[in-house]
Coordinates of C-alpha atoms (C1' of nucleotides) in Angstrom, one line a residue:
Chain A
M1 CA -15.5 20.5 -5.4
A2 CA -18.7 18.4 -5.1
D3 CA -19.2 15.5 -7.5
Q4 CA -15.7 15.3 -8.9
P5 CA -15.5 12.1 -10.9
Y6 CA -13.0 9.6 -9.5
Y7 CA -12.4 6.4 -11.6
L8 CA -10.1 3.8 -10.0
T9 CA -9.4 0.2 -11.0
T10 CA -7.9 -3.1 -9.7
P11 CA -6.0 -5.2 -12.1
I12 CA -8.3 -7.8 -13.7
Y13 CA -7.3 -11.1 -12.1
Y14 CA -6.5 -14.2 -14.1
V15 CA -9.3 -16.7 -13.7
N16 CA -7.0 -19.6 -13.7
D17 CA -5.5 -18.4 -10.3
K18 CA -7.1 -19.2 -7.0
P19 CA -7.8 -15.9 -5.1
H20 CA -5.0 -15.4 -2.5
I21 CA -4.1 -12.6 -0.1
G22 CA -2.5 -10.6 -2.8
H23 CA -5.6 -10.2 -4.9
A24 CA -7.4 -9.3 -1.7
Y25 CA -4.8 -6.7 -0.8
T26 CA -4.8 -4.9 -4.1
T27 CA -8.6 -4.7 -4.1
L28 CA -8.8 -3.7 -0.5
A29 CA -6.7 -0.6 -1.2
C30 CA -9.0 0.4 -4.0
D31 CA -12.0 -0.2 -1.8
V32 CA -10.7 2.1 0.8
L33 CA -9.9 4.8 -1.7
A34 CA -13.3 4.3 -3.4
R35 CA -15.2 4.6 0.0
F36 CA -13.1 7.6 1.1
H37 CA -13.9 9.5 -2.1
R38 CA -17.5 8.8 -1.9
L39 CA -17.5 10.0 1.6
D40 CA -15.7 13.1 0.4
G41 CA -18.5 13.8 -2.0
D42 CA -16.9 12.5 -5.2
D43 CA -18.7 10.7 -8.0
V44 CA -16.8 7.4 -7.8
H45 CA -16.5 4.5 -10.3
F46 CA -14.7 1.6 -8.9
L47 CA -13.9 -1.3 -11.2
T48 CA -12.6 -4.8 -10.7
G49 CA -12.9 -8.0 -12.7
T50 CA -11.3 -11.0 -14.3
D51 CA -9.0 -11.7 -17.2
E52 CA -10.4 -14.8 -19.0
H53 CA -8.6 -15.4 -22.1
G54 CA -5.4 -17.1 -23.0
Q55 CA -3.9 -20.5 -23.6
K56 CA -3.7 -21.7 -19.9
V57 CA -7.6 -21.1 -19.6
E58 CA -8.1 -23.0 -22.8
K59 CA -6.1 -25.9 -21.5
S60 CA -7.8 -25.9 -18.1
A61 CA -11.1 -25.8 -19.7
Q62 CA -10.1 -28.7 -21.8
A63 CA -8.9 -30.7 -18.8
A64 CA -12.2 -30.0 -17.0
G65 CA -14.1 -31.2 -20.1
V66 CA -16.1 -28.0 -20.7
D67 CA -15.8 -25.3 -23.2
P68 CA -13.8 -22.3 -22.2
Q69 CA -16.8 -19.9 -21.8
A70 CA -18.6 -22.3 -19.4
F71 CA -15.2 -22.9 -17.5
T72 CA -14.7 -19.1 -17.1
D73 CA -18.3 -18.5 -16.1
Q74 CA -17.7 -20.7 -13.3
V75 CA -14.2 -19.7 -12.1
S76 CA -14.7 -16.1 -12.4
Q77 CA -17.2 -16.6 -9.5
N78 CA -14.2 -17.2 -7.3
F79 CA -13.4 -13.5 -7.7
R80 CA -16.9 -12.3 -7.3
R81 CA -17.0 -14.2 -4.0
L82 CA -13.9 -12.6 -2.8
A83 CA -15.3 -9.2 -3.5
E84 CA -18.4 -10.1 -1.4
D85 CA -16.4 -11.7 1.4
M86 CA -14.1 -8.6 1.7
N87 CA -17.0 -6.2 1.6
Y88 CA -15.7 -4.5 -1.5
S89 CA -17.8 -1.7 -2.9
N90 CA -16.9 -2.0 -6.6
D91 CA -19.4 -0.5 -8.9
D92 CA -18.7 -2.9 -11.7
F93 CA -17.1 -6.3 -12.2
I94 CA -15.9 -6.7 -15.7
R95 CA -15.1 -10.0 -17.5
T96 CA -12.9 -10.0 -20.7
T97 CA -15.2 -12.5 -22.4
E98 CA -18.2 -10.2 -22.3
P99 CA -19.4 -8.9 -25.7
R100 CA -18.9 -5.3 -24.6
H101 CA -15.2 -5.9 -24.0
I102 CA -14.8 -7.9 -27.2
E103 CA -16.3 -5.1 -29.3
A104 CA -14.4 -2.4 -27.4
T105 CA -11.1 -4.1 -27.9
Q106 CA -11.6 -4.8 -31.5
A107 CA -12.4 -1.2 -31.8
L108 CA -9.2 -0.1 -30.1
W109 CA -7.3 -2.5 -32.4
R110 CA -8.8 -0.8 -35.5
K111 CA -8.1 2.6 -34.3
I112 CA -4.4 1.8 -33.6
R113 CA -4.1 0.0 -36.9
D114 CA -5.8 2.7 -38.9
N115 CA -3.4 5.1 -37.3
G116 CA -0.5 3.1 -38.8
H117 CA 0.9 1.6 -35.5
I118 CA 0.1 -2.1 -36.1
Y119 CA 1.9 -4.2 -38.8
L120 CA 2.2 -7.9 -39.7
G121 CA 5.4 -9.6 -39.1
H122 CA 6.8 -12.7 -37.5
Y123 CA 7.1 -13.7 -34.0
E124 CA 10.0 -16.0 -33.6
G125 CA 11.9 -17.6 -30.7
W126 CA 12.7 -20.7 -28.8
Y127 CA 9.6 -22.7 -28.4
A128 CA 9.2 -25.8 -26.1
V129 CA 6.3 -27.9 -27.5
R130 CA 6.1 -29.8 -24.2
D131 CA 5.7 -26.7 -22.2
E132 CA 3.9 -24.7 -24.9
A133 CA 5.9 -21.6 -24.1
F134 CA 8.5 -19.4 -25.5
Y135 CA 11.7 -19.0 -23.8
A136 CA 14.3 -16.3 -24.0
E137 CA 17.9 -17.2 -25.2
S138 CA 19.2 -16.6 -21.7
E139 CA 16.8 -18.9 -20.1
L140 CA 18.1 -21.9 -22.1
T141 CA 20.8 -24.4 -21.1
K142 CA 22.4 -27.3 -22.9
D143 CA 21.8 -30.9 -22.1
D144 CA 24.3 -33.8 -22.2
N145 CA 23.9 -34.0 -26.1
G146 CA 24.5 -30.3 -26.6
N147 CA 20.9 -29.6 -27.4
K148 CA 19.3 -26.4 -26.2
V149 CA 16.7 -27.1 -23.4
A150 CA 14.3 -25.0 -21.5
P151 CA 14.5 -24.5 -17.6
S152 CA 12.0 -27.4 -17.5
G153 CA 14.3 -29.7 -19.3
A154 CA 12.1 -29.7 -22.3
E155 CA 13.7 -29.5 -25.9
V156 CA 13.2 -26.3 -27.6
E157 CA 13.1 -25.5 -31.3
W158 CA 13.3 -22.2 -33.3
V159 CA 9.7 -21.4 -34.1
K160 CA 8.5 -18.7 -36.4
E161 CA 4.8 -17.8 -36.6
P162 CA 3.0 -14.8 -38.1
S163 CA 2.1 -12.1 -35.7
Y164 CA 1.0 -8.4 -35.7
F165 CA 3.2 -6.0 -34.0
F166 CA 2.7 -2.8 -32.1
D167 CA 5.3 -0.2 -33.0
L168 CA 6.3 0.3 -29.4
S169 CA 9.8 1.3 -30.3
K170 CA 8.4 4.6 -31.8
W171 CA 6.9 5.6 -28.4
Q172 CA 10.1 5.9 -26.4
Q173 CA 10.2 9.6 -26.6
P174 CA 6.5 10.3 -26.2
L175 CA 6.5 8.2 -23.1
L176 CA 9.6 9.9 -21.6
D177 CA 8.0 13.2 -22.3
Y178 CA 4.8 12.0 -20.6
Y179 CA 6.6 10.9 -17.5
D180 CA 8.5 14.2 -17.4
A181 CA 5.3 16.3 -17.7
N182 CA 3.4 14.1 -15.1
P183 CA 5.7 13.4 -12.3
D184 CA 2.8 11.8 -10.3
F185 CA 2.0 9.3 -13.1
I186 CA 4.0 6.4 -11.5
G187 CA 4.2 5.8 -7.8
P188 CA 6.1 5.0 -5.6
D189 CA 9.1 7.1 -6.7
T190 CA 11.4 4.0 -6.9
R191 CA 9.2 2.4 -9.2
R192 CA 8.9 5.4 -11.4
N193 CA 12.7 5.5 -11.6
E194 CA 12.8 1.9 -12.7
V195 CA 10.1 2.5 -15.4
V196 CA 12.0 5.6 -16.8
S197 CA 15.3 3.9 -17.0
F198 CA 13.7 0.9 -18.7
V199 CA 12.1 3.1 -21.3
A200 CA 15.2 5.2 -21.7
G201 CA 17.0 2.0 -22.4
G202 CA 15.1 1.5 -25.7
L203 CA 11.9 -0.4 -26.6
D204 CA 11.3 -3.1 -28.9
D205 CA 8.2 -3.6 -30.9
L206 CA 5.6 -5.7 -29.2
S207 CA 4.0 -8.8 -30.5
V208 CA 0.3 -8.5 -30.1
S209 CA -1.3 -11.4 -31.7
R210 CA -1.1 -15.2 -31.8
T211 CA -2.1 -18.0 -34.1
S212 CA -1.1 -20.9 -31.9
F213 CA -4.3 -21.0 -29.9
K214 CA -7.8 -19.9 -30.3
W215 CA -9.2 -18.6 -26.9
G216 CA -8.9 -14.9 -27.3
I217 CA -10.5 -11.9 -29.1
P218 CA -10.1 -12.4 -32.9
V219 CA -8.1 -9.7 -34.7
P220 CA -10.4 -7.6 -36.9
D221 CA -10.3 -8.6 -40.4
D222 CA -7.9 -11.5 -39.8
P223 CA -9.6 -14.1 -37.5
E224 CA -6.7 -16.5 -37.9
H225 CA -5.2 -14.3 -35.2
I226 CA -6.3 -13.5 -31.7
M227 CA -5.1 -10.6 -29.7
Y228 CA -2.4 -11.4 -27.3
V229 CA -2.7 -10.7 -23.6
W230 CA -2.0 -7.2 -22.7
L231 CA -3.8 -5.3 -25.4
D232 CA -6.9 -7.4 -24.5
A233 CA -6.5 -7.2 -20.8
L234 CA -5.6 -3.6 -20.3
N235 CA -8.4 -2.3 -22.4
N236 CA -10.9 -3.5 -19.8
Y237 CA -10.3 -0.1 -18.1
Q238 CA -11.8 1.6 -21.1
T239 CA -14.6 -1.0 -21.9
A240 CA -16.1 -0.6 -18.4
V241 CA -16.6 3.2 -19.0
G242 CA -18.1 2.8 -22.4
Y243 CA -15.4 2.7 -25.1
P244 CA -15.5 3.0 -28.0
D245 CA -18.3 5.4 -27.4
T246 CA -16.0 8.1 -26.1
E247 CA -19.0 10.5 -26.2
S248 CA -20.9 8.4 -23.7
S249 CA -21.7 9.9 -20.3
L250 CA -19.5 7.3 -18.6
Y251 CA -16.6 7.7 -20.9
S252 CA -16.6 11.5 -21.0
K253 CA -17.0 11.7 -17.2
Y254 CA -14.5 9.0 -16.0
W255 CA -11.8 8.8 -18.7
P256 CA -8.8 9.1 -18.2
A257 CA -8.8 6.9 -15.1
D258 CA -7.6 8.6 -12.0
L259 CA -5.9 5.5 -10.7
H260 CA -4.8 2.1 -11.8
M261 CA -3.8 0.2 -8.8
V262 CA -1.4 -2.8 -9.6
G263 CA 1.1 -5.1 -8.0
K264 CA 4.6 -4.3 -8.8
D265 CA 4.9 -7.4 -11.1
I266 CA 2.7 -5.9 -13.8
L267 CA 3.8 -2.2 -13.5
R268 CA 5.5 -2.2 -16.8
F269 CA 2.5 -3.1 -18.7
H270 CA 0.5 -0.3 -17.1
A271 CA 3.1 2.3 -17.1
V272 CA 4.7 1.7 -20.5
Y273 CA 2.6 -0.4 -22.8
W274 CA -0.8 0.9 -21.8
P275 CA -0.1 4.5 -22.3
A276 CA 1.7 3.8 -25.5
F277 CA -1.5 1.9 -26.8
L278 CA -3.6 4.9 -25.7
M279 CA -1.5 7.5 -27.3
A280 CA -1.3 5.5 -30.5
A281 CA -5.2 5.6 -30.5
D282 CA -5.3 9.2 -29.8
L283 CA -6.7 8.7 -26.3
A284 CA -5.5 10.0 -23.0
P285 CA -3.3 7.9 -20.7
P286 CA -4.4 7.3 -17.0
K287 CA -3.6 10.0 -14.5
R288 CA -1.7 7.6 -12.2
V289 CA -0.4 4.0 -11.8
Y290 CA 0.6 2.9 -8.3
A291 CA 2.6 -0.3 -7.7
H292 CA 2.3 -1.7 -4.3
G293 CA 4.6 -4.3 -2.7
W294 CA 4.2 -8.0 -1.6
L295 CA 2.9 -9.3 1.6
L296 CA 5.5 -11.8 3.0
N297 CA 4.4 -14.5 5.3
R298 CA 7.0 -14.0 8.2
G299 CA 9.5 -12.7 5.7
E300 CA 9.1 -15.5 3.2
K301 CA 7.5 -15.1 -0.2
M302 CA 4.3 -17.0 -0.3
S303 CA 4.5 -19.9 -2.7
K304 CA 2.6 -23.2 -3.4
S305 CA 5.8 -25.0 -3.1
L306 CA 6.6 -23.6 0.4
G307 CA 2.9 -24.4 1.5
N308 CA 2.7 -21.0 3.1
V309 CA 0.0 -19.4 1.0
V310 CA -2.3 -17.4 3.0
T311 CA -5.8 -16.5 1.7
A312 CA -7.9 -13.6 2.9
G313 CA -10.6 -16.0 4.0
D314 CA -8.0 -17.7 6.4
L315 CA -7.4 -14.3 8.0
V316 CA -10.9 -13.2 8.2
D317 CA -12.1 -16.5 9.6
R318 CA -9.6 -16.1 12.3
Y319 CA -9.6 -12.4 13.2
G320 CA -12.6 -10.9 11.7
L321 CA -13.1 -8.8 8.5
D322 CA -12.6 -5.3 9.6
P323 CA -9.6 -6.1 11.8
V324 CA -8.0 -7.7 8.9
R325 CA -8.8 -4.8 6.6
Y326 CA -7.3 -2.4 9.1
Y327 CA -4.3 -4.6 9.9
L328 CA -3.2 -4.9 6.2
L329 CA -3.3 -1.3 5.6
R330 CA -1.9 -0.1 8.8
E331 CA 0.9 -2.7 9.4
V332 CA 2.8 -2.6 6.0
P333 CA 3.7 0.6 4.5
F334 CA 1.9 0.5 1.3
G335 CA 4.3 0.3 -1.7
Q336 CA 6.8 -1.6 0.1
D337 CA 7.1 -5.3 0.8
G338 CA 6.2 -6.2 4.3
Y339 CA 5.7 -8.9 6.7
I340 CA 2.5 -10.3 8.0
S341 CA 2.3 -12.6 11.0
H342 CA -0.1 -13.7 13.8
E343 CA 1.9 -11.8 16.3
T344 CA 1.8 -8.4 14.6
M345 CA -1.9 -8.9 13.7
V346 CA -2.7 -9.6 17.4
G347 CA -0.6 -6.6 18.5
R348 CA -2.6 -4.4 16.1
I349 CA -6.0 -5.7 17.0
N350 CA -5.5 -5.4 20.7
S351 CA -3.4 -2.3 21.0
D352 CA -5.0 -0.1 18.2
L353 CA -8.4 -1.5 17.9
A354 CA -9.5 -3.0 21.2
N355 CA -7.4 -0.9 23.7
D356 CA -7.3 2.5 22.0
L357 CA -10.2 3.0 19.9
G358 CA -12.6 0.3 21.1
N359 CA -12.1 1.0 24.7
L360 CA -12.2 4.8 24.3
A361 CA -15.8 4.4 22.8
Q362 CA -16.8 1.8 25.5
R363 CA -15.5 3.9 28.4
V364 CA -17.2 7.0 27.2
L365 CA -20.5 5.5 26.2
S366 CA -20.8 3.5 29.5
M367 CA -20.3 6.6 31.4
I368 CA -23.0 8.4 29.4
V369 CA -25.5 5.4 29.7
K370 CA -24.8 5.3 33.5
N371 CA -24.6 8.8 34.4
C372 CA -26.5 10.8 31.8
D373 CA -29.7 8.6 31.6
A374 CA -28.5 7.0 28.6
K375 CA -29.0 10.2 26.5
V376 CA -26.4 12.5 24.9
P377 CA -25.6 15.0 27.5
Q378 CA -26.3 18.7 27.1
P379 CA -23.0 20.6 27.1
Q380 CA -22.4 23.9 28.7
A381 CA -19.9 26.4 27.5
L382 CA -16.9 24.7 26.0
T383 CA -13.3 25.2 27.4
A384 CA -10.1 25.6 25.4
D385 CA -9.4 21.8 26.0
D386 CA -12.7 21.0 24.5
T387 CA -12.4 23.0 21.4
T388 CA -8.9 22.0 20.9
I389 CA -9.6 18.3 20.7
I390 CA -12.7 18.7 18.6
A391 CA -10.8 20.9 16.1
A392 CA -8.0 18.4 15.9
A393 CA -10.5 15.6 15.3
T394 CA -11.9 17.6 12.5
D395 CA -8.8 19.0 10.8
V396 CA -7.2 15.6 10.7
L397 CA -9.3 14.8 7.6
A398 CA -7.1 17.1 5.5
A399 CA -4.0 15.2 6.5
V400 CA -5.7 11.8 6.0
R401 CA -6.7 12.9 2.5
G402 CA -3.3 14.1 1.7
E403 CA -1.8 10.7 2.6
F404 CA -4.5 8.7 0.9
E405 CA -4.0 10.6 -2.3
R406 CA -0.4 9.3 -2.3
Q407 CA -1.6 5.7 -1.3
A408 CA 0.2 6.1 2.0
F409 CA -2.6 4.4 3.9
H410 CA -0.5 3.7 6.9
R411 CA 0.3 7.3 7.3
G412 CA -3.3 8.3 7.2
L413 CA -4.2 5.8 9.8
E414 CA -1.3 6.9 12.0
A415 CA -2.8 10.4 11.8
I416 CA -6.3 9.1 12.8
W417 CA -4.8 7.2 15.7
K418 CA -3.0 10.3 17.0
I419 CA -6.4 11.7 17.7
V420 CA -7.5 8.4 19.4
G421 CA -4.6 9.0 21.7
D422 CA -5.5 12.6 22.3
A423 CA -9.0 11.6 23.2
N424 CA -7.8 9.0 25.7
R425 CA -5.4 11.6 27.2
Y426 CA -8.4 14.0 27.4
V427 CA -10.4 11.5 29.3
D428 CA -7.7 11.1 31.8
A429 CA -7.0 14.8 32.1
Q430 CA -10.8 15.7 32.6
A431 CA -11.4 12.7 34.8
P432 CA -15.2 12.7 34.4
W433 CA -15.6 10.1 37.2
E434 CA -14.3 12.9 39.4
L435 CA -16.5 15.5 37.9
R436 CA -19.5 13.3 38.7
K437 CA -19.1 14.0 42.3
T438 CA -17.8 17.6 42.1
D439 CA -19.3 19.2 38.9
P440 CA -22.0 17.1 37.1
E441 CA -22.5 19.8 34.5
R442 CA -18.9 19.8 33.6
M443 CA -19.0 16.1 33.4
A444 CA -21.9 16.3 30.9
T445 CA -19.9 18.7 28.8
V446 CA -16.9 16.5 28.8
L447 CA -18.9 13.5 27.9
F448 CA -20.5 15.4 25.1
V449 CA -17.3 16.6 23.7
L450 CA -16.0 12.9 23.8
A451 CA -19.1 11.5 22.3
D452 CA -18.5 14.1 19.4
V453 CA -14.9 13.2 19.0
I454 CA -15.8 9.6 18.8
R455 CA -18.4 10.4 16.2
R456 CA -15.7 12.1 14.1
L457 CA -13.3 9.1 14.5
A458 CA -15.9 6.7 13.5
I459 CA -16.8 8.8 10.4
L460 CA -13.1 8.9 9.4
V461 CA -12.6 5.2 9.9
Q462 CA -15.5 4.2 7.8
P463 CA -13.5 3.5 4.6
I464 CA -11.3 1.1 6.3
M465 CA -13.8 -0.6 8.6
P466 CA -17.2 0.0 7.2
D467 CA -19.1 -2.4 9.6
A468 CA -17.3 -1.5 12.8
A469 CA -17.6 2.2 12.0
S470 CA -21.3 1.8 11.4
A471 CA -21.7 0.0 14.8
M472 CA -20.0 2.8 16.5
L473 CA -22.1 5.5 14.8
D474 CA -25.2 3.5 15.5
Q475 CA -24.3 3.6 19.3
L476 CA -24.0 7.2 19.0
A477 CA -27.4 7.5 17.3
I478 CA -26.0 9.3 14.3
A479 CA -28.4 9.3 11.4
E480 CA -27.3 7.5 8.2
D481 CA -27.4 10.8 6.2
D482 CA -25.0 12.4 8.7
R483 CA -22.0 10.2 8.2
T484 CA -20.2 11.7 5.3
F485 CA -17.1 13.9 5.7
A486 CA -19.3 16.9 5.3
A487 CA -20.6 16.0 8.6
L488 CA -17.2 16.4 10.3
G489 CA -17.9 20.1 10.8
A490 CA -19.7 21.3 14.0
D491 CA -23.2 20.6 12.7
P492 CA -24.9 18.2 12.7
A493 CA -23.0 16.8 15.6
V494 CA -24.2 14.3 18.3
V495 CA -27.6 15.4 19.4
P496 CA -28.1 16.4 23.1
G497 CA -31.0 14.3 24.4
A498 CA -30.7 11.6 21.7
E499 CA -31.2 8.2 23.3
L500 CA -28.2 5.8 23.2
P501 CA -28.4 2.0 23.3
K502 CA -26.4 0.1 25.8
P503 CA -22.9 0.0 24.4
S504 CA -21.2 -3.1 23.5
P505 CA -17.4 -3.4 22.6
V506 CA -16.9 -3.0 18.9
F507 CA -13.4 -4.5 18.8
P508 CA -13.1 -7.5 20.9
R509 CA -9.6 -8.3 22.2
Y510 CA -7.9 -11.3 20.5
V511 CA -6.9 -13.9 23.0
D512 CA -4.6 -16.7 22.0
D513 CA -5.9 -20.2 23.0
E514 CA -2.6 -21.0 24.2
T515 CA -2.0 -18.1 26.3
A516 CA -5.5 -17.8 27.6
A517 CA -5.0 -20.4 30.2
Chain B
rG1 C1' 27.7 -5.9 -16.2
rG2 C1' 24.5 -1.3 -16.1
rG3 C1' 20.8 1.5 -13.3
rC4 C1' 17.6 2.6 -9.0
rC5 C1' 16.6 2.1 -3.7
rC6 C1' 17.8 0.9 1.3
rG7 C1' 21.1 0.0 5.7
rU8 C1' 18.9 5.3 12.1
rA9 C1' 16.9 2.9 19.5
rG10 C1' 15.2 -4.6 21.1
rU11 C1' 11.5 -4.4 16.7
rU12 C1' 8.9 -1.5 12.6
rC13 C1' 10.0 3.1 10.9
rA14 C1' 10.1 9.3 10.6
rG15 C1' 14.0 12.5 9.8
rU16 C1' 11.8 18.2 5.2
rU17 C1' 16.1 22.8 1.1
rG18 C1' 22.9 20.3 5.7
rG19 C1' 22.3 23.9 11.5
rU20 C1' 21.2 23.9 18.4
rU21 C1' 20.8 18.2 23.5
rA22 C1' 18.5 12.5 16.6
rG23 C1' 12.3 11.4 16.9
rA24 C1' 7.3 8.3 16.9
rA25 C1' 5.1 3.7 17.5
rC26 C1' 5.3 -1.1 19.6
rG27 C1' 8.0 -3.7 23.3
rA28 C1' 10.6 -3.0 28.6
rA29 C1' 10.9 -0.8 33.7
rC30 C1' 8.7 2.2 37.2
rC31 C1' 4.5 5.5 38.9
rG32 C1' -0.6 7.1 38.7
rC33 C1' -5.9 6.4 37.8
rU34 C1' -10.3 3.2 38.3
rC35 C1' -14.9 5.5 33.9
rA36 C1' -13.7 1.2 30.5
rU37 C1' -12.8 -4.7 26.6
rA38 C1' -7.2 -5.9 33.5
rA39 C1' -8.3 -1.3 29.1
rC40 C1' -6.2 4.4 29.9
rG41 C1' -2.4 8.1 31.5
rG42 C1' 2.6 9.7 33.1
rU43 C1' 7.9 9.1 33.7
rU44 C1' 12.4 6.8 32.3
rA45 C1' 16.0 3.9 29.4
rU46 C1' 18.7 2.3 25.3
rG47 C1' 21.4 4.5 19.3
rU48 C1' 29.8 4.6 17.6
rC49 C1' 22.6 7.3 12.7
rG50 C1' 26.4 0.1 8.0
rC51 C1' 32.2 1.1 7.6
rA52 C1' 36.3 4.5 6.0
rG53 C1' 37.6 8.9 4.0
rG54 C1' 36.3 13.9 2.0
rU55 C1' 33.6 18.9 1.5
rU56 C1' 31.8 22.5 5.3
rC57 C1' 32.1 27.0 10.6
rG58 C1' 28.8 22.7 11.0
rA59 C1' 26.6 16.2 8.0
rG60 C1' 21.9 11.0 9.7
rU61 C1' 21.1 14.9 5.8
rC62 C1' 26.0 16.4 0.3
rC63 C1' 30.6 13.7 -2.5
rU64 C1' 33.9 9.2 -3.1
rG65 C1' 35.1 4.2 -2.0
rC66 C1' 34.0 -0.2 0.6
rC67 C1' 30.4 -3.9 3.2
rG68 C1' 25.6 -5.7 3.4
rG69 C1' 20.2 -6.2 1.7
rG70 C1' 16.4 -5.5 -2.1
rC71 C1' 14.4 -4.3 -6.9
rC72 C1' 14.6 -3.2 -12.3
rU73 C1' 17.5 -4.5 -16.5
rA74 C1' 21.4 -6.7 -19.7
rC75 C1' 24.9 -10.0 -21.3
rC76 C1' 29.0 -13.2 -21.7
rA77 C1' 29.4 -18.2 -22.2

RNA sequence: GGGCCCGUAGUUCAGUUGGUUAGAACGAACCGCUCAUAACGGUUAUGUCGCAGGUUCGAGUCCUGCCGGGCCUACCA
């Protein structure tokens, strides 16, 4: 059970994009899982990074007057900064322009080619020179002169260029068999259904090289071609664990990946193309791909044209990092689209964090400092009420683990907050402020029990809110080594006699400027 | 056009293989407490479970049709 390997990945983000809340959301979910598994004693490898090849990058670099490598060196920093600002605990940050990735991806190409699954053909389609893009027949319309034009209005012409193809059409049945044998491969279920029906509908061979631009990984033995997008991008997951050295300690430990987290827009690449590529190379497909939904700004899709794009930085500046981390995973059922708004943010911060959890810690710690000489009190024999709540706070881990394994973060948090509620009810039922006058020893026991319940809650909440949880555990004088899930059992618990600092609220209420007056 | 999912209290959602008076949270009203970040606890209320049929002793829970919303995918021209 100890030291189980757990390898999870975010998508690699396209460097040409500016980081927005969607990137932050995907990586946040992974970060929470990574931290959870580490606390659970697993040997975690958590990867994120940037996708740096392609025509758009080539053009942007040109426009900036620098070569593509220098350009990507610069803009990939935007995503490294995001990782730092959001307190992500990734173990590696991969860039597709790194030598290790170029080497790994050419090796994958050779393997697939040598297995007979890549052939040379022609890529053809309607090409708009002005847009430098191909369009499907269905996207085209006719202008006044009867010429076919792209949605942009640009004239298109039928273009044919040599291209290597991957024989995706041959993988329909193997893929369907794989889905069938691995019912948890794609989540949530509704996405799984979509993918299965897409594959069942038949697959076309996939163009996997281009000659029309240069910024990419050269095709082995035919440098006129560069590899096209997905083969390059997807293989980052293998590169980072040492491919092509499949005997390496990293690869043999971490492959196949336990989870690829993706947005729903790129599910097909991960759930169809990627396992097909891997099977074609005699490699194991990942164990699970999970496609989450979109965050909608008050119900509207965020877009540049609407001017309602929210960045993680905007939210963190206003509400604080840990509250934002909590909010994003608690408010929206992961996997579905969901609204975010100032009102719901304030609701979560004030109700769940300030009033329920924060105030629980504050009221209990204040009583201990005032009435127990600022030391963890010495308990007497525990009553049934005491053992019940302690057991509940301990047992909830199993429920949370189960929910997180299905990426149901909101459900896991709900389960933890049920215990927060229990603890507040316990305070009221035991009324330690009465016991202070009537039965000081019982008061001491009640406060001890509460301190230990708060300890457990803080330990559980660490993956979501690392800094705030750490502050709570500091206030309980819990040693750094005693903060893993293994410490959720009875010992080591809060230590009677341990000196506690004067408590200060961990989660301040959010007060609107307008309503403050 | 084909496929998939959804439509349950003001709001966001749970409702397991069909079975007694349909649940939670937030919000609302009232009551209590006073340790605490004016926080906490208790009580109460509201639902034609999208609409119409059907199967069944019994349906939010299965079937059919319709209306409404979303997603995936295709095509005609």
